[in-house]
Amino acid sequence: MTAVERPAPPPVRTHKEDRRWVGKSIRKVEDPKFLRGRGGYVADLVRPGTLHAAVLRSPMPHARILSIETAAAEAAPGVHLVVTGAQAAELTGPLPDFGPDPTKHTWRCLAVDKVRYVGEGVAVVVADDRYLAEDALQLIEVEYDPLPPVTDPEAALRPGAALLHEALESNCAYDRQFTFGDVARDFAEADVVVRDRLRWHRSGGQPLETVGAIADFDPATEKLTVHTNSLSFTSYMFMAAGALGIPMNKFDVHQVPAGGSFGSKLFVTKPTVIAGMCSRILGRPVVYLEDRVDNMSNCDHHGSDRVYDVELAVMRDGTLRSITIDTIDDYGAYIQFGVGHHGNALAQVTGPYTIGSVQYRVRAALTNKNQQGAYRGFGSEVNNWMLEQVVDKAARELGMDAAEIRRRNFIPPEAFPYFIPSGNVYDSGDYATVLEKALELGEYDRWRAEQARLREEGRYIGIGLISAQERSVFSATEFWFWFDEPNAPVTSSPESVTLGVDATGTITATLYSCAFWGNSPETMVAQLVAEEFDCDPHSVSIIYHGLSGGLPATGPGGSRTTVMLAGAVEGASAKIKAKARRAAAHLMEVDPEDLEWAEGGFQVRGVPDQRKGLDEIAAMLHMFKHSFPEDLESGLEESKVYDHPYTTMPAPDRSDLGVFYPFMGNACHVPVVEVDVATGEVRILAYAAVHDCGTLVNPRSLAGHIVGGTAQGIGTALYEEFVYDDEGQLVTSSFLDYSIPTAMEVPELRIGHVETPSPYTPHGIKGGGEGGRMMAPAALNAAVNDALAPLGVRVTELPMTPDRLRAAIREAGAAPGRG
Amino acid sequence: MKPPPFTYSVPTTVADAVALLVEHAEEEPRVLAGGQSLVPLMNFRLAQPGHLVDLRRVTGLDTLRLDGDHLVVGAMVRQATAERSPEVALAAPLLAEALGHVAHPPVRHSGTVVGSIAHADPAAELPAVALALDAEMTVVGPQGERRIPAGEFFLGPFTTALAPEEILTEVRLPRFPGGHAFVEFARTHGNFAVVGVAALVAVEDGRVSRAAVAASGVAPTPVRLAAAEEALVGMTGDDTAVEAAVDAATAGLDPAGDVHASAATRTDIARVCLREGIGRALRRAEDRR
């Protein structure tokens, strides 16, 4: 093996130490409007006169559409329009699809010749209101010719399985094995090979407001204006315009707060295309806002659904040498983001450990289910769970303590920047410190004693301990390095900010992508601007620019927004200060180099009473053009398009994927659970979480992320699952059957922070939006396994429902607890 | 998730309400009380009544009173009202305990006790309570008033002995002189239970003199577990007796599995609920003496 030659990392930054606002738990800028009900969600923006669309959902998992009869629906009261899938295919193109071979698994806003999952849209009705639209849906008669449902990912790949997409000639949309490093040697030299088979079932983000779009086509200008709560703007919206067949310069999109996304609103274009298509036909505004069943069955954002076969090569002293991972991922009926979720896995495939080589095979199975999209973690959380499960199994087989095997394999602090076998870099980290802090915060030793005491009373207490990675700030390469000849090897993923200082000296920041999806972009930007200009963050005004005339922006996703906004704010601030410096120097008749920024203005170095405040400079620049040299333009407004700060290209043979997720956080979760072995119920008795996301911008908002993500991780571990039965019916299509944890199931978290700054980002910030969910499923599985160890039960399937736990306990021959 | 068209009336007397049901008989009318079960079903279009008769303004249906040894609960008594009522605490503490498990407080402020019983969801708490207490159902229809014992009321999932033109105007719950317990197991707080158990035990001279045990979630209707009752009566109520009752009760169970629990797990969970419910009722019965 030859050593991989890698481009040098970016220059190491020196971070400001006396930060005034970055690191403070200021009150969130967004809260007052949301707490007053003035957030402006989609449903709030529907004006009188807007028509309402409703979609007829397929009751069949897999069937040919023989005929659709719409005459009765068209004649129903208040109905303006009925469009079938076949008609929609004449009016719109396929939806944006980053999958392996979009022409062979074509995805459209409504099904055309066949339906591929329960809930897939087959027709849309537009009526005066949603009630009338749903009444008319009942009058549409669809004749189906049923086909065999394909519901199991492994069965889907077997020869003879019914085909989802005949053009693909297989239900396997993707199959490739990657080898990074000398896996064969490492396995040959291993003392022990630990094998595991694991199953992670699908769940998904559950927003308060579902996905929706209000489309308003103006026949006079032929311009389509859309208000939608989908995320990811400007940079990729040309694809939605393309699906609608509308020129990009006649397509404007305005951001609406997510109302809960957790990934599930990442680049959702289907409602925009449906509403846009109908509005263009009718020349009137049309809203399509999913109801809960639409969302759960047809949102295109179910989460990962994987089967794993894993082998871990281990030395007797606990050293982890190599890992081979063979996973089948059930993508559902379409595969809009390709296998990007496994890019997330490969970004941190070896966790915080010095595992030297990796073999990774991924097969994407197509089945009769709603397709995968994004869910907090984007597949990295599944890898974390798999790795921590198999590391725990190794510790058991070697008779080692869970903490000890981890300590022995941590990448040491002096080894950063550290390239893992897949080629991604970890910028910085201090994993042992995070672990020790979590053990202390979680009272690990006290709980071990308590566990032994309660075991004597017949109670089953378990303590989980996991240490795992929290990647942030993705690069575009992870969506195409899967292919030798990618269709679109895109490398841009910018984010932009415009800063304006008006004539009175107050500052307005303009953002170009997300409206609000949980990371508090307004608070982040306000703090970062205040840090630059020594002003009160609550005095900074934030506005959102729509698509038309906007600067490039990729939108949130992959915990990128805060870092990217910080870079853009930093860049725009530097431009403002450069202009202000020149202006101040001219006004004070000194050399610009003799000035320094201090306390919100420029002063002569070391002479604080010879200064011009930013407000004075701004007033002069706005109002007194002729006081300045000819080339100083009026006003004080600057923009920065900030591109990804650290991306490198993959090797042509993909033996190295390059740097694509460089800002690497780390966390350690220590939950304590009690398993009621008679009912299979798991109760959480205590929970400690320590995260290192680099320099903190706002500890309180990050803690909110940790709590929310952990709550969702608890859901994934114990409660939530989209269950399709053998017939392909979605039996959990509302909150009646899809169980999500409530405040009663989520414990108070003890949260700790470690701050290991990134050397490559402004202030050393790393993203932290997904960490809770990346850790909790693994941590709770570890805790339950610890609890059930005395019974010889090890759970390898999530969620750990009472049914699954009871079945495992029964199988182990443990009697249901008597009296 | 919007209901199909329906017409709606708000009568002020029971007689008018019955007359409206007769008048709209062709439209498959339904009676609306708190709406916490019916309205979601209508939104899912699983129920499509053409006419709703809303009982909210019918005089006298919101009474909650003691009538000798009976607690009488009118059709419009909200669950939250009953939950906090001194009369209920005194005369039917089993009902009060069960109400604490019904969904969440906002639902209980709208939902009614009688409406839940009439709805007859096999997983719901209150039908099991009515069955355990041998409640009497007061029903008014075109032919006048009749009383149906709880044991004859629940015929299947969401199906009762009520005729289409009859209204369940009140439920009469006899006082049970002994200990009570309502125990249930739900996946998450406030969600529908997987299994619920209502237990009533009276103790005289150190021995069980009377027992009533009902369960929800283990059959198409709430069921009385007569075998458990028989196993308890005459026993001292020690752990062995409780275990025998649990064995007797579960021997006869043949629950269906669903997404939340297979038949085997449902039976496992029923054992736990029965053991806890009977045990707690016994302790309370002994404390009362």
PDB file of C-alpha atoms in Angstrom, chain A residues 130-131 134-135 138 291-293 678-679 681 718-719 723 731-732 734 736-737 739-740 744-745 801-803 806 810 817-819, chain B residues 1-5 43-45 48 104 185-189 191-192 243 247 258-262 264-265 268-269 271-272 275:
ATOM      1  CA  ARG A 130     -59.695  21.516   1.717  1.00  0.00           C
ATOM      2  CA  TYR A 131     -62.997  19.933   2.807  1.00  0.00           C
ATOM      3  CA  GLU A 134     -61.218  15.842   0.051  1.00  0.00           C
ATOM      4  CA  ASP A 135     -64.896  15.232  -0.768  1.00  0.00           C
ATOM      5  CA  GLN A 138     -63.623  10.248  -2.699  1.00  0.00           C
ATOM      6  CA  ASP A 291     -52.109  16.709   6.388  1.00  0.00           C
ATOM      7  CA  ARG A 292     -50.622  14.357   8.947  1.00  0.00           C
ATOM      8  CA  VAL A 293     -51.334  11.190   6.967  1.00  0.00           C
ATOM      9  CA  ALA A 678     -41.913  -8.742  32.775  1.00  0.00           C
ATOM     10  CA  THR A 679     -43.336  -6.165  30.353  1.00  0.00           C
ATOM     11  CA  GLU A 681     -40.681  -1.575  29.220  1.00  0.00           C
ATOM     12  CA  LEU A 718     -37.492   2.891  22.114  1.00  0.00           C
ATOM     13  CA  TYR A 719     -40.648   4.073  20.391  1.00  0.00           C
ATOM     14  CA  VAL A 723     -44.101  -0.213  10.269  1.00  0.00           C
ATOM     15  CA  VAL A 731     -49.771   0.460   9.841  1.00  0.00           C
ATOM     16  CA  THR A 732     -48.327   3.495  11.628  1.00  0.00           C
ATOM     17  CA  SER A 734     -50.799   8.615  12.337  1.00  0.00           C
ATOM     18  CA  LEU A 736     -52.280   6.917  17.095  1.00  0.00           C
ATOM     19  CA  ASP A 737     -49.879   4.124  16.211  1.00  0.00           C
ATOM     20  CA  SER A 739     -45.441   6.415  19.110  1.00  0.00           C
ATOM     21  CA  ILE A 740     -43.276   9.412  19.869  1.00  0.00           C
ATOM     22  CA  MET A 744     -43.067  12.240  30.307  1.00  0.00           C
ATOM     23  CA  GLU A 745     -40.705   9.806  28.571  1.00  0.00           C
ATOM     24  CA  THR A 801     -40.092  -2.005  21.880  1.00  0.00           C
ATOM     25  CA  PRO A 802     -41.689  -3.970  24.712  1.00  0.00           C
ATOM     26  CA  ASP A 803     -42.595  -6.556  22.120  1.00  0.00           C
ATOM     27  CA  ARG A 806     -40.152  -9.522  25.676  1.00  0.00           C
ATOM     28  CA  ARG A 810     -38.715 -15.214  26.333  1.00  0.00           C
ATOM     29  CA  GLY A 817     -40.973 -12.070  36.597  1.00  0.00           C
ATOM     30  CA  ARG A 818     -43.188 -13.817  39.072  1.00  0.00           C
ATOM     31  CA  GLY A 819     -44.679 -11.856  41.939  1.00  0.00           C
TER      32      GLY A 819
ATOM     33  CA  MET B   1     -58.093  14.776   7.250  1.00  0.00           C
ATOM     34  CA  LYS B   2     -61.325  16.730   6.902  1.00  0.00           C
ATOM     35  CA  PRO B   3     -64.738  15.173   7.513  1.00  0.00           C
ATOM     36  CA  PRO B   4     -67.239  14.666   4.698  1.00  0.00           C
ATOM     37  CA  PRO B   5     -70.330  16.874   4.654  1.00  0.00           C
ATOM     38  CA  ASN B  43     -61.534  13.460  10.057  1.00  0.00           C
ATOM     39  CA  PHE B  44     -59.998  10.176   8.950  1.00  0.00           C
ATOM     40  CA  ARG B  45     -63.325   9.523   7.136  1.00  0.00           C
ATOM     41  CA  GLN B  48     -69.076   9.295   7.806  1.00  0.00           C
ATOM     42  CA  HIS B 104     -54.208  13.946  28.419  1.00  0.00           C
ATOM     43  CA  PHE B 185     -49.649  -0.397  30.372  1.00  0.00           C
ATOM     44  CA  ALA B 186     -49.198   2.095  27.538  1.00  0.00           C
ATOM     45  CA  ARG B 187     -46.269   2.642  25.187  1.00  0.00           C
ATOM     46  CA  THR B 188     -46.125   6.316  26.063  1.00  0.00           C
ATOM     47  CA  HIS B 189     -47.857   8.481  28.604  1.00  0.00           C
ATOM     48  CA  ASN B 191     -51.428   6.984  24.580  1.00  0.00           C
ATOM     49  CA  PHE B 192     -53.960   4.205  24.190  1.00  0.00           C
ATOM     50  CA  GLU B 243     -50.815 -15.602  41.374  1.00  0.00           C
ATOM     51  CA  ASP B 247     -53.000 -17.713  36.083  1.00  0.00           C
ATOM     52  CA  ASP B 258     -51.009  -5.725  16.759  1.00  0.00           C
ATOM     53  CA  VAL B 259     -48.212  -3.287  15.995  1.00  0.00           C
ATOM     54  CA  HIS B 260     -47.689  -2.541  19.690  1.00  0.00           C
ATOM     55  CA  ALA B 261     -47.651  -6.053  21.083  1.00  0.00           C
ATOM     56  CA  SER B 262     -47.909  -9.582  19.785  1.00  0.00           C
ATOM     57  CA  ALA B 264     -47.715 -13.412  23.566  1.00  0.00           C
ATOM     58  CA  THR B 265     -46.426 -10.055  24.768  1.00  0.00           C
ATOM     59  CA  ASP B 268     -47.269 -11.168  29.396  1.00  0.00           C
ATOM     60  CA  ILE B 269     -48.296  -7.568  29.975  1.00  0.00           C
ATOM     61  CA  ARG B 271     -50.217 -10.800  33.731  1.00  0.00           C
ATOM     62  CA  VAL B 272     -48.288  -7.854  35.094  1.00  0.00           C
ATOM     63  CA  ARG B 275     -50.982  -8.930  39.391  1.00  0.00           C
TER      64      ARG B 275
END
